Each structure stands twice: as C-alpha cells, then as structure tokens.
PDB file of C-alpha atoms in Angstrom:
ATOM      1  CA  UNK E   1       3.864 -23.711 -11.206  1.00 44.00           C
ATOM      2  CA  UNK E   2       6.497 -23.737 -14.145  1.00 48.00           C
ATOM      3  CA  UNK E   3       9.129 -26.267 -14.403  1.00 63.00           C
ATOM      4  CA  UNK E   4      12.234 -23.854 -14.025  1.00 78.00           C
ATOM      5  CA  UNK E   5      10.912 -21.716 -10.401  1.00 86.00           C
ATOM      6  CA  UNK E   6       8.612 -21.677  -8.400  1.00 95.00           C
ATOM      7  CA  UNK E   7       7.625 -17.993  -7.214  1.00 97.00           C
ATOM      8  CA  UNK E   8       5.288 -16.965  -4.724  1.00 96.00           C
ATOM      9  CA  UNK E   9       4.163 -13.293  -3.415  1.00 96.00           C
ATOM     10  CA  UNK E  10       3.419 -13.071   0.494  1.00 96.00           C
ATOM     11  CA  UNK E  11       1.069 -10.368   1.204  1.00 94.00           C
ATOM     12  CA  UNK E  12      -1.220  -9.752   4.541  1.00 91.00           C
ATOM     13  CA  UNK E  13      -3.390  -7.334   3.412  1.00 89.00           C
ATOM     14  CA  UNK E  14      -5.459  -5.995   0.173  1.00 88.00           C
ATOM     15  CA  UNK E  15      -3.002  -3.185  -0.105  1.00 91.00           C
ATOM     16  CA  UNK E  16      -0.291  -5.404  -1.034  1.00 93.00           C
ATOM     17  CA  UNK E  17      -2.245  -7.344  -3.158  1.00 92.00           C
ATOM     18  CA  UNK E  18      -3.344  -4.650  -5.208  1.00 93.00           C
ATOM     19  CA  UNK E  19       0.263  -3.160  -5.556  1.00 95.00           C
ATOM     20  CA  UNK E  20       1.691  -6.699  -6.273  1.00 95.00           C
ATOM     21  CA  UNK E  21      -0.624  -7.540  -8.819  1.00 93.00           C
ATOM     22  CA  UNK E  22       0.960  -6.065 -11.752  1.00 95.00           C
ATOM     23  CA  UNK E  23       4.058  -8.492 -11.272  1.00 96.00           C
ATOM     24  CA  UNK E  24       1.878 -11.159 -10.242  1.00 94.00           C
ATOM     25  CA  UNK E  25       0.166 -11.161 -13.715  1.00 92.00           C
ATOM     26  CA  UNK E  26       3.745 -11.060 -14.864  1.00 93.00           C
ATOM     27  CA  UNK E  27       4.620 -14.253 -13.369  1.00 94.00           C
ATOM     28  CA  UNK E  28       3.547 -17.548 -15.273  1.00 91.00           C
ATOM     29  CA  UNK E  29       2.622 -19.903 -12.628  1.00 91.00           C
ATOM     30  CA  UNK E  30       3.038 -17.501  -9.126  1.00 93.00           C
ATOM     31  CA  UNK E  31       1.021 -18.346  -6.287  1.00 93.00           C
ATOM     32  CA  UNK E  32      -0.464 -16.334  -3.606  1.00 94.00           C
ATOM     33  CA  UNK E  33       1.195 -16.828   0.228  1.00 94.00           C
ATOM     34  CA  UNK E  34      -1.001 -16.157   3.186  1.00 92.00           C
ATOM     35  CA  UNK E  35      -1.024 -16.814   6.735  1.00 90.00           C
ATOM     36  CA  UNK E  36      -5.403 -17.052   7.156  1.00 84.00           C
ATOM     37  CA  UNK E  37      -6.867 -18.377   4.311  1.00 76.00           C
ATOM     38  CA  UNK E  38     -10.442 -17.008   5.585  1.00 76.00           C
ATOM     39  CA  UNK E  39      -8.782 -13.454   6.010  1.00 75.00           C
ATOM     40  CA  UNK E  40      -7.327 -13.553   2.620  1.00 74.00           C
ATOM     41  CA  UNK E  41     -10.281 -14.940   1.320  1.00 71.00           C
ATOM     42  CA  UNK E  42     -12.089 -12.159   3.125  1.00 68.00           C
ATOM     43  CA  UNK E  43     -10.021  -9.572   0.550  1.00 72.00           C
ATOM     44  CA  UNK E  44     -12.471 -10.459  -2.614  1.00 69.00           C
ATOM     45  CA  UNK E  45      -9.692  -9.829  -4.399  1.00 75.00           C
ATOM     46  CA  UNK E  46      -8.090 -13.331  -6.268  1.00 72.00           C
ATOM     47  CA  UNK E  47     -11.060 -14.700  -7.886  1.00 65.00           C
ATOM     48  CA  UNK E  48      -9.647 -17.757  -9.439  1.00 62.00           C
ATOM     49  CA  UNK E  49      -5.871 -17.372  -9.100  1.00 71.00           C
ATOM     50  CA  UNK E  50      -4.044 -19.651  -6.684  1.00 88.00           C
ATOM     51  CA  UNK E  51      -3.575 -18.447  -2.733  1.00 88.00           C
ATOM     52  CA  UNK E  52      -1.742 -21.095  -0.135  1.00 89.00           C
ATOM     53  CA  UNK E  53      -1.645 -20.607   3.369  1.00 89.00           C
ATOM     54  CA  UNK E  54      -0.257 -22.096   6.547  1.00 89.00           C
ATOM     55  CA  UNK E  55      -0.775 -20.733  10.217  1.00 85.00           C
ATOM     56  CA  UNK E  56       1.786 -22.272  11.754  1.00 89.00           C
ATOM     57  CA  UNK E  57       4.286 -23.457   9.156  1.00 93.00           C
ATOM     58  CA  UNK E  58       4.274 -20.824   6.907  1.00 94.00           C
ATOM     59  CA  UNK E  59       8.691 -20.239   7.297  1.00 95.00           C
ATOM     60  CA  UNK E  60       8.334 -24.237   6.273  1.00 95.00           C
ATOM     61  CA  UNK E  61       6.328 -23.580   3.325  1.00 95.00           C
ATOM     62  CA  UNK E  62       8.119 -20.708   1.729  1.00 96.00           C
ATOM     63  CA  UNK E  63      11.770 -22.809   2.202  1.00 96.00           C
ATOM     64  CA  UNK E  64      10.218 -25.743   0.852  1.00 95.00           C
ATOM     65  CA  UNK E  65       7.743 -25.229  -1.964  1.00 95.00           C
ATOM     66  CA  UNK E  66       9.496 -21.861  -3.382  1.00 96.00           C
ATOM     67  CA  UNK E  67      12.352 -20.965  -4.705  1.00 97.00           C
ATOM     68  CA  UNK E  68      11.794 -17.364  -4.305  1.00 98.00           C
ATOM     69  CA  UNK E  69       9.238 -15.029  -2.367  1.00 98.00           C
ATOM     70  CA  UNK E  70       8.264 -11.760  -3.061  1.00 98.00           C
ATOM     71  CA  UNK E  71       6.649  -9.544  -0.736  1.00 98.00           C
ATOM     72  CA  UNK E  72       6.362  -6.083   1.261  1.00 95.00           C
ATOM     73  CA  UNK E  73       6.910  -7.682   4.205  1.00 95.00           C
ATOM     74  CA  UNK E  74       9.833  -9.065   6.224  1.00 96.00           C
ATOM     75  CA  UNK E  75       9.891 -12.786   6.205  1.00 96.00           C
ATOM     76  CA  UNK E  76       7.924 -14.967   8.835  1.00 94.00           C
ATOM     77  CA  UNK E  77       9.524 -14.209  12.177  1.00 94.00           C
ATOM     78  CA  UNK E  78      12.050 -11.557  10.652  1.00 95.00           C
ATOM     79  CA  UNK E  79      14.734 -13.175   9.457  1.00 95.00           C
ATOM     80  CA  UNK E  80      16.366 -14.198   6.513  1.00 96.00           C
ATOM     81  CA  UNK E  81      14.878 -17.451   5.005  1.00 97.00           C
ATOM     82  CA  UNK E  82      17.441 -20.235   5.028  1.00 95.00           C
ATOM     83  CA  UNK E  83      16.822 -21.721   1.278  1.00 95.00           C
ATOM     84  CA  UNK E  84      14.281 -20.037  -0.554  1.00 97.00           C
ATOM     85  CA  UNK E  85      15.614 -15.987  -1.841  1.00 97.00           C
ATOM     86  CA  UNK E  86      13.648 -13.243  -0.312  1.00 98.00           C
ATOM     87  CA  UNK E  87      12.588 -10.162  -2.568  1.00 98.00           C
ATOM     88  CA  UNK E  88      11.129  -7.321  -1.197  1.00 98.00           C
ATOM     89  CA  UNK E  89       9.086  -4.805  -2.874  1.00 98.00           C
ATOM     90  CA  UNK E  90       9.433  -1.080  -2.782  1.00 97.00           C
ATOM     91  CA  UNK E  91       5.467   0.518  -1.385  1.00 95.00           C
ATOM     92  CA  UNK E  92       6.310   3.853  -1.092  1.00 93.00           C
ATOM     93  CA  UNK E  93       8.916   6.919  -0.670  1.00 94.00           C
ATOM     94  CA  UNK E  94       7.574   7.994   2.866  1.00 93.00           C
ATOM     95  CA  UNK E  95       8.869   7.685   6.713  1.00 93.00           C
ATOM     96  CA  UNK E  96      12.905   6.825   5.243  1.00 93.00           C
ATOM     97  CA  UNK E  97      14.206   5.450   8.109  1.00 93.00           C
ATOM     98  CA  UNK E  98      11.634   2.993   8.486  1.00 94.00           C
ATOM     99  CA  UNK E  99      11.301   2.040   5.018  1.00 94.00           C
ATOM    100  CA  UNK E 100      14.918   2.045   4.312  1.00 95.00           C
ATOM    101  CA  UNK E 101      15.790   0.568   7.665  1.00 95.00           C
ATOM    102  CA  UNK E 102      17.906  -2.395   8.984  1.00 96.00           C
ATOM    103  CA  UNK E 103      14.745  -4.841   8.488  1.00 97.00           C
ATOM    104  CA  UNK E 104      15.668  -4.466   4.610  1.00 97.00           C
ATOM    105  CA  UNK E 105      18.644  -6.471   5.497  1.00 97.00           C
ATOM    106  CA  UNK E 106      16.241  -9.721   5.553  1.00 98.00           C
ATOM    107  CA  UNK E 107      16.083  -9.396   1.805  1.00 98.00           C
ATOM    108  CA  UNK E 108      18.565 -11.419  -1.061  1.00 98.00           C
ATOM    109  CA  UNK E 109      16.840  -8.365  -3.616  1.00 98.00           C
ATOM    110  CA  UNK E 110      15.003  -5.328  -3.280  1.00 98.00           C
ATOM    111  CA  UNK E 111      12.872  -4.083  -6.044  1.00 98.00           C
ATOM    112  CA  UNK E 112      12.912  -0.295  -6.024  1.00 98.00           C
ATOM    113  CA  UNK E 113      10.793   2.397  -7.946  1.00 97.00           C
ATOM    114  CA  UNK E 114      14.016   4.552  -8.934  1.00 96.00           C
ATOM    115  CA  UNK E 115      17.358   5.156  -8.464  1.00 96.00           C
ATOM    116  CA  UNK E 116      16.839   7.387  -5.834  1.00 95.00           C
ATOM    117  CA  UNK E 117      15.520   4.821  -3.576  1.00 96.00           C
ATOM    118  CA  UNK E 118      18.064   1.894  -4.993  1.00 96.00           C
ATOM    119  CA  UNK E 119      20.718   3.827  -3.232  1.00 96.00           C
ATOM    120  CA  UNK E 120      19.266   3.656   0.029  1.00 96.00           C
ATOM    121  CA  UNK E 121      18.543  -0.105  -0.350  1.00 97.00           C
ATOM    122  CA  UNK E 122      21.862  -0.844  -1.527  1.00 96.00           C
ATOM    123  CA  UNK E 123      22.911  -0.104   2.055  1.00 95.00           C
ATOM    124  CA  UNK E 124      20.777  -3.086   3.154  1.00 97.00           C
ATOM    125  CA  UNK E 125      20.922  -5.671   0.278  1.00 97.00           C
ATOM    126  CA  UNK E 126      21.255  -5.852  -3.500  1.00 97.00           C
ATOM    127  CA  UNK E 127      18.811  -3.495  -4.903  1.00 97.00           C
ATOM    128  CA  UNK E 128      17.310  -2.913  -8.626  1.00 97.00           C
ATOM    129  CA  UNK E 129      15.527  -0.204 -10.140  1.00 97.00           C
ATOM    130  CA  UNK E 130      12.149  -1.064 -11.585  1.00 96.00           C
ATOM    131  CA  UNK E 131       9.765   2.032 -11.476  1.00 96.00           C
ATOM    132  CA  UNK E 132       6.362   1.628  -9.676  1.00 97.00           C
ATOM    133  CA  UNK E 133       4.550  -1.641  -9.939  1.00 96.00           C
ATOM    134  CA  UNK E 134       1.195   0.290 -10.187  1.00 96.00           C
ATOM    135  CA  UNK E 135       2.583   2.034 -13.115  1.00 96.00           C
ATOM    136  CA  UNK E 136       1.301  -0.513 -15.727  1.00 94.00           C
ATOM    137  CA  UNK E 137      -2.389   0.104 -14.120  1.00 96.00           C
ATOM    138  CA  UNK E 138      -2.400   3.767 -14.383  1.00 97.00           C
ATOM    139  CA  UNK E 139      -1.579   3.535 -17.942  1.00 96.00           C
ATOM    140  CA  UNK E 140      -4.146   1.067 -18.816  1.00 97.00           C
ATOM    141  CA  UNK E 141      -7.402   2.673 -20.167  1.00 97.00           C
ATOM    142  CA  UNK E 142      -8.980  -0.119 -19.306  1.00 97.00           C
ATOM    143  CA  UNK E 143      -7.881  -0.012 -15.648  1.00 97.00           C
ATOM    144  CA  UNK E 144      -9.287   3.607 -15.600  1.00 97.00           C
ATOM    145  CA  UNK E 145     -12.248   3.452 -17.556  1.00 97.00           C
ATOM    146  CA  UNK E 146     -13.015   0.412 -15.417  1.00 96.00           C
ATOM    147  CA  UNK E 147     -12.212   2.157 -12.301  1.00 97.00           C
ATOM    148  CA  UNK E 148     -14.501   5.139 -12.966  1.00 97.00           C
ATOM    149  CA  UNK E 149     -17.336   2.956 -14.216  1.00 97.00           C
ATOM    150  CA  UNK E 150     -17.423   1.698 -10.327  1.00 96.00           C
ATOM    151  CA  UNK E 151     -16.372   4.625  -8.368  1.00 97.00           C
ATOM    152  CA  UNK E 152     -18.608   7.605 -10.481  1.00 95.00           C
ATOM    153  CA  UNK E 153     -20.865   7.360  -7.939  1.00 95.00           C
ATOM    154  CA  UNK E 154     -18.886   8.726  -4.906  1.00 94.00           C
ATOM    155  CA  UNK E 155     -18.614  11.903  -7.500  1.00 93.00           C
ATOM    156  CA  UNK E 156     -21.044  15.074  -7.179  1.00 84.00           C
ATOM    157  CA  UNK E 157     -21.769  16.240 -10.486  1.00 79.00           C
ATOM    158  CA  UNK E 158     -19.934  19.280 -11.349  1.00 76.00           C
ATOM    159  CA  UNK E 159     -18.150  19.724  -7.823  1.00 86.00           C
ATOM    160  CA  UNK E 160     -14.496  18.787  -7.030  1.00 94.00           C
ATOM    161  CA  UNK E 161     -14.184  14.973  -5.725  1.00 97.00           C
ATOM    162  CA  UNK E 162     -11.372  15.382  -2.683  1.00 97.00           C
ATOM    163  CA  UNK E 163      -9.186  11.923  -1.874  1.00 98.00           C
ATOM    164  CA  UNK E 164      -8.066  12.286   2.115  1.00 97.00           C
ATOM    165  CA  UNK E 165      -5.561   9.556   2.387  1.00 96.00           C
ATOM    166  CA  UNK E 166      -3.966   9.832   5.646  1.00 95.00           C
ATOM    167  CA  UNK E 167      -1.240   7.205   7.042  1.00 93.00           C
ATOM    168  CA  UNK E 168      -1.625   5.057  11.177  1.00 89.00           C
ATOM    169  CA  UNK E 169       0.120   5.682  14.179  1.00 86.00           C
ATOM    170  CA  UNK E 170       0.946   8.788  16.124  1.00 86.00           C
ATOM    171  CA  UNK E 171       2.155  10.239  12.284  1.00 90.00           C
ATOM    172  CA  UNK E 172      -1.569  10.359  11.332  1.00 91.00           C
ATOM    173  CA  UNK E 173      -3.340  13.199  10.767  1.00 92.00           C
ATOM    174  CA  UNK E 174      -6.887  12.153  11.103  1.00 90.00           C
ATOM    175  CA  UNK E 175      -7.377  13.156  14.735  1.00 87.00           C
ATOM    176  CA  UNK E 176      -6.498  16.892  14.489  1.00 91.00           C
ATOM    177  CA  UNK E 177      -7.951  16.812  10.721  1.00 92.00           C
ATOM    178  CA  UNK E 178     -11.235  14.794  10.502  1.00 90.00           C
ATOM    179  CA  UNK E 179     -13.623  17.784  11.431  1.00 90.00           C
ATOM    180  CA  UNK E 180     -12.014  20.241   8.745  1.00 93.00           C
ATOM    181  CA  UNK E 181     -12.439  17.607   6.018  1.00 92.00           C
ATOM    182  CA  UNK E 182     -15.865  16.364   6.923  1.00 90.00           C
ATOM    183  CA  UNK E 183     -16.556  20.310   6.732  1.00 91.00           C
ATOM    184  CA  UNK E 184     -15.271  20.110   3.309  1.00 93.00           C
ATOM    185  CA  UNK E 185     -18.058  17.978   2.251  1.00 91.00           C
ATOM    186  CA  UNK E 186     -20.537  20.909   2.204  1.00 90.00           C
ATOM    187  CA  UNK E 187     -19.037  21.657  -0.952  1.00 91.00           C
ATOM    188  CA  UNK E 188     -17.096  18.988  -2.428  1.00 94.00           C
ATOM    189  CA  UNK E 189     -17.388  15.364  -2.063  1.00 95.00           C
ATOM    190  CA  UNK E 190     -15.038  13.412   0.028  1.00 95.00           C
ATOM    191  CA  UNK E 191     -13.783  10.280  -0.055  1.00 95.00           C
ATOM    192  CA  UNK E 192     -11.932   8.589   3.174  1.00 94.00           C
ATOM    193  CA  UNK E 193      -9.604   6.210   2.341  1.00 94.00           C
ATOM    194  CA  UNK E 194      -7.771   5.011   5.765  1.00 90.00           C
ATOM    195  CA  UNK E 195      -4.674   3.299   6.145  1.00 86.00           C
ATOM    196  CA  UNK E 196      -4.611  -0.479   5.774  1.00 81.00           C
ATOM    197  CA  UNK E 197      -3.426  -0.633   9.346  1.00 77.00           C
ATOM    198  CA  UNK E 198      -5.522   2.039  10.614  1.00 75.00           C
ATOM    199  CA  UNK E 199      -8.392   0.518  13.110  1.00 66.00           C
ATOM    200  CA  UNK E 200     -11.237   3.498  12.577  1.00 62.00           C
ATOM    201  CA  UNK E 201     -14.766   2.947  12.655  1.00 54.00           C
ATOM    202  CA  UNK E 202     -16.855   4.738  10.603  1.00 53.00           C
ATOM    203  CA  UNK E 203     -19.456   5.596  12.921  1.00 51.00           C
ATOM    204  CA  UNK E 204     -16.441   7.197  14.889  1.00 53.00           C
ATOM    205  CA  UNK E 205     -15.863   9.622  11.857  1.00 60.00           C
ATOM    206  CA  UNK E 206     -19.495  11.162  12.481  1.00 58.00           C
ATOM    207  CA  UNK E 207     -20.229  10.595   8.838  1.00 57.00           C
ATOM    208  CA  UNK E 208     -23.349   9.863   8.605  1.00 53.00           C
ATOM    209  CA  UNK E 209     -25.143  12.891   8.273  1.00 65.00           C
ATOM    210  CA  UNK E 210     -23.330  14.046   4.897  1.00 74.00           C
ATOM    211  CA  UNK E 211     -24.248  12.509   1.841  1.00 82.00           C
ATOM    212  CA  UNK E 212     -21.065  14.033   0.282  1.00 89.00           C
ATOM    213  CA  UNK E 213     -18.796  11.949   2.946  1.00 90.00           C
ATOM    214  CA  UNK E 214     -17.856   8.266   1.669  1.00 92.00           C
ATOM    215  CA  UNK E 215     -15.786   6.063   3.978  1.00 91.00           C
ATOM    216  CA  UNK E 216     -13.838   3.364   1.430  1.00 92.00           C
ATOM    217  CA  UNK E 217     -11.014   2.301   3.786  1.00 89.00           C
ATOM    218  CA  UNK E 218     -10.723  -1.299   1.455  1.00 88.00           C
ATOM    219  CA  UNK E 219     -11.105   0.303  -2.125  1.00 93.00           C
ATOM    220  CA  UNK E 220      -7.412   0.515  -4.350  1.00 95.00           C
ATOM    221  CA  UNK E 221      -5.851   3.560  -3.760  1.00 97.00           C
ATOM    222  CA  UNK E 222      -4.800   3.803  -7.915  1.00 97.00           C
ATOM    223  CA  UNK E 223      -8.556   3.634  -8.857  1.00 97.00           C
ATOM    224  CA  UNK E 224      -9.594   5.969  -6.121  1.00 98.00           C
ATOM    225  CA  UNK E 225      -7.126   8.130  -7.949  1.00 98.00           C
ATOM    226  CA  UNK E 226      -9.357   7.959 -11.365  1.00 97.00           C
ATOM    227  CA  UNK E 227     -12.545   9.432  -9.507  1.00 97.00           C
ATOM    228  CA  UNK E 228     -10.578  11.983  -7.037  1.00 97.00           C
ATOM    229  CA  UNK E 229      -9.276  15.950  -8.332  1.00 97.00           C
ATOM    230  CA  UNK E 230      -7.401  16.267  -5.360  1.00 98.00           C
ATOM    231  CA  UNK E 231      -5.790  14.667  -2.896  1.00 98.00           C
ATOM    232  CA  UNK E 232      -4.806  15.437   1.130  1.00 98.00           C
ATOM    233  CA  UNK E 233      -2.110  13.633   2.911  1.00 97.00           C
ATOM    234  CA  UNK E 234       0.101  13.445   5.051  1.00 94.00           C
ATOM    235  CA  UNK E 235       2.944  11.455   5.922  1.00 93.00           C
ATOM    236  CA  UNK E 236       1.448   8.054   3.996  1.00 94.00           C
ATOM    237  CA  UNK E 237       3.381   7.173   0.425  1.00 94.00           C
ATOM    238  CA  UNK E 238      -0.344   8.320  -0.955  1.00 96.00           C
ATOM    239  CA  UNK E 239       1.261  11.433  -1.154  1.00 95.00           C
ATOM    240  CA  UNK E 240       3.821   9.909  -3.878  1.00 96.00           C
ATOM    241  CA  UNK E 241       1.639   7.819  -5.707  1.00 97.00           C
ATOM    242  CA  UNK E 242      -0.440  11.059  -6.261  1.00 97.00           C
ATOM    243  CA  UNK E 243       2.475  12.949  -7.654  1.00 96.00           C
ATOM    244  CA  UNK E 244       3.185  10.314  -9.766  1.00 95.00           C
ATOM    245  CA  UNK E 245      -0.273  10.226 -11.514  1.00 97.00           C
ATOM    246  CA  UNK E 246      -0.077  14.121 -11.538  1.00 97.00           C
ATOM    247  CA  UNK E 247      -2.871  14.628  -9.196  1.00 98.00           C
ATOM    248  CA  UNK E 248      -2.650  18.335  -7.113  1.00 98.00           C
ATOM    249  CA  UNK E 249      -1.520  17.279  -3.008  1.00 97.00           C
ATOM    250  CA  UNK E 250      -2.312  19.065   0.051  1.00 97.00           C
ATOM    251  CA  UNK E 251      -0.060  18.199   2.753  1.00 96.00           C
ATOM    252  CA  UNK E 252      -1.767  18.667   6.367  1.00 95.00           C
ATOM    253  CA  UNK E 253       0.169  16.885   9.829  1.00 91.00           C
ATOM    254  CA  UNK E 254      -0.425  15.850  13.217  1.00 89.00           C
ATOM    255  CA  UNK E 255      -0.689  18.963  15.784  1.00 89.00           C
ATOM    256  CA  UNK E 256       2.626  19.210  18.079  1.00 85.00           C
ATOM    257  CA  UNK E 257       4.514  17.086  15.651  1.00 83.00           C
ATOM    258  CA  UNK E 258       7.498  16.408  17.456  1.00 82.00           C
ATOM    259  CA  UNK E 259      10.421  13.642  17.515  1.00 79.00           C
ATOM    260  CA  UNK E 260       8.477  11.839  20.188  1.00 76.00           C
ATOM    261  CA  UNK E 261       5.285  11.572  17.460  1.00 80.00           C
ATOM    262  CA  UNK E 262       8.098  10.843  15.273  1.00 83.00           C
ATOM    263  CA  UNK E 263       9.831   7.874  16.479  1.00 83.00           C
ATOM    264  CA  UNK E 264      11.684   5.583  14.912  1.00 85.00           C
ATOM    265  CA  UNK E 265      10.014   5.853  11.304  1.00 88.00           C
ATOM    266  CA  UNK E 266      10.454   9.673  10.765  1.00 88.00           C
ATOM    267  CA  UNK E 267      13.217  12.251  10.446  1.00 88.00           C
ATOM    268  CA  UNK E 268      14.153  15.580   9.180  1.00 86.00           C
ATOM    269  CA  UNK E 269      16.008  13.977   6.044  1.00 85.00           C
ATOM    270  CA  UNK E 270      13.041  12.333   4.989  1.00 88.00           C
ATOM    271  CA  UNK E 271      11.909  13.678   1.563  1.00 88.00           C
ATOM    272  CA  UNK E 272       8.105  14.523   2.743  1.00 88.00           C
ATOM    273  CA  UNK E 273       9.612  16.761   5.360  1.00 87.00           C
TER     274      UNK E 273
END
C-alpha cells in the first residue's frame, strides 16, 4: 500500500470487478476485499494484483487495515463502518428506488455517473459526479480491439450479432422471453448474457440445438458490447450502459407486470418506465 492511505475495493462478484477496475488501476497501491478467497479466485479475473479476504472478520479487516473502502455493496452486515470511510459506487440508472434507496445511507461518499443521479444520492449521503467508471474502457482501442479479438467468434459472418441482457428476480424477462429470442437465432446470432445474480442453467435454456445460441453469463458486459449490433433488455442497467456506447435497445418485460412483480425496487418514476 502507499504511505499516505490505504484503499481497498470490496466486490462479491466478477461484475463488480470488471466495473471497478478502471479506478482500481487508478489507485497506486489498492487491494482487492473478498469474503471467499476460492470464490474470488474462482473469477480468473486479478492475475497478479493483490485480493485479501476474511470469512468471518471481514467488518474487522476493513476498520483496521483501510482507511477507506470502495464498493457496490453495502458494508458487511449493513451498516456504517465505525473507522474506516465507506464509498459506494454508482452500477447503473435502473430500478430507482432500490438503487437510490435508504441502504445508500451506509455510505460517507457516493460516486455517481452524472448529475442526474448525484441528486438522488445527495438525499442519502454526500455524493460526487464522476461519469461511468467503464467509460475509460470503451474508449480504449485497445480494450476493443482486444475484446473483439476474443469474442469474434460468437459472430456469424455477415448476420446481425443480438446481446439479450436481461436483469433477476420477478423483474426479469427471461421466462416469458427465452423462446422468442432462441427463435431469433435462426437468423442472427445470440448471445445470453444473464444477470450476475441470476441462477439459470444452460441446459434449462434448451440451447443446445442452435449453433447461433451462446450462453456467456460470466463474460464483461462492455466487451460483449464490442461484438453485439443490438441489444434486448429489460429492466437491468444493461439497458444504460448500451445507450451510453450508442448501441440500438429493445426493451421487452415480464408478462402481467404489476406492483406486486414490482416490489420494493421498481416504480412508475423510474426512468426505464
């Protein structure tokens, strides 16, 4: 670590790792926080770069060996920590009133994509406009031409490549929608890319009789971006990121959408609606 602070980033899944990373290569000296070291390890994603963990002291560790944490997440057992400051990370614009909610409170900073969202955040803690993290990897040949190099293959030829990205939960599309966009791939080819959260077997998705359907439920969303023409969403922030990098969205939802599918994490104010 440096001698002036000592920063970590808390993540619990590859999607947070890949939309942290930009800062973290920002940060001289920044660790990796984890709660499994053999999940986080299972990731494939830190190659040399520095990853702690703790399973049952992890509050402990982040009070004690940091000065400040940075993360999607709330802190270990959801509340404030007692010496170490707490910044949270903007992920996405979808489902507001779960991702501007009263669990924000739990941060000391939150690090927003735009003004827009600082002035939700600023009804929870100290907020600060920063744009996208994944924003510096989009604009990176490199990251592209790299990206493409890997993913070329899920392409067919001359046909359109088509992203489905849906979100978890009762908000997900994929029950109502998986048929029509499997049916897709007798003329396109399809990429699946789950939620992180989502628990969906591929051999429940019936794909594999269609050489055109590819189920990559771990790959980075930003470099799926660099293969797909077109991507179809739902209520998951995919839908923004997509936007942002200019790709065309189709918006599908959950049959019967109602407030009971809707809970606690959707409303009619929220900007997808």
């Amino acid at each position: 670590m440096n001698d002036i602070v000592r920063i970590g980033f808390y993540v619990k899944n590859s999607f947070q790792v890949d939309h942290l990373a930009p800062l973290f290569r920002q940060t001289p000296g920044a660790k990796w926080i984890a709660k499994n070291r053999k999940k986080i390890k299972a990731l494939k994603r830190f190659s040399s770069q520095k990853v702690v963990t703790s399973i049952f002291r992890l509050r402990s560790l982040m009070d004690n060996d940091f000065d400040f944490v940075i993360s999607h997440a709330n802190p270990p057992g959801k509340r404030k920590l007692l010496k170490s400051k707490f910044v949270m990370v903007q992920y996405g614009y979808a489902k507001e009133p779960y991702n501007f909610g009263a669990w924000r409170e739990n941060a000391d900073l939150i690090l927003a994509y735009g003004e827009y969202a600082c002035a939700k955040f600023s009804k929870r803690a100290r907020s600060l406009s920063i744009g996208n993290p994944r924003w510096d990897d989009w604009n990176s040949a490199e990251f592209k031409k790299l990206s493409f190099s890997r993913l070329q293959k899920y392409r067919n030829g001359s046909n359109a490549t088509i992203l489905y990205a849906p979100t978890w939960g009762s908000l997900s599309s994929i029950s109502d929608w998986i048929k029509p966009i499997i049916d897709l791939s007798k003329n396109y080819s399809v990429i699946i890319k789950t939620h992180h959260n989502a628990k969906i077997d591929i051999e429940t998705l019936e794909l594999s009789n269609s050489a055109n359907i590819h189920f990559l439920p771990d790959e980075d969303l930003f470099s799926l971006f660099c293969v797909a023409d077109v991507v179809i969403s739902d209520f998951s922030g995919a839908i923004f990121d997509a936007i942002l990098c200019k790709l065309p969205v189709v918006l599908v939802a959950p049959n019967n959408l109602d407030k009971a599918k809707m809970g606690k994490k959707l409303n009619l104010d929220s900007i997808e609606i």
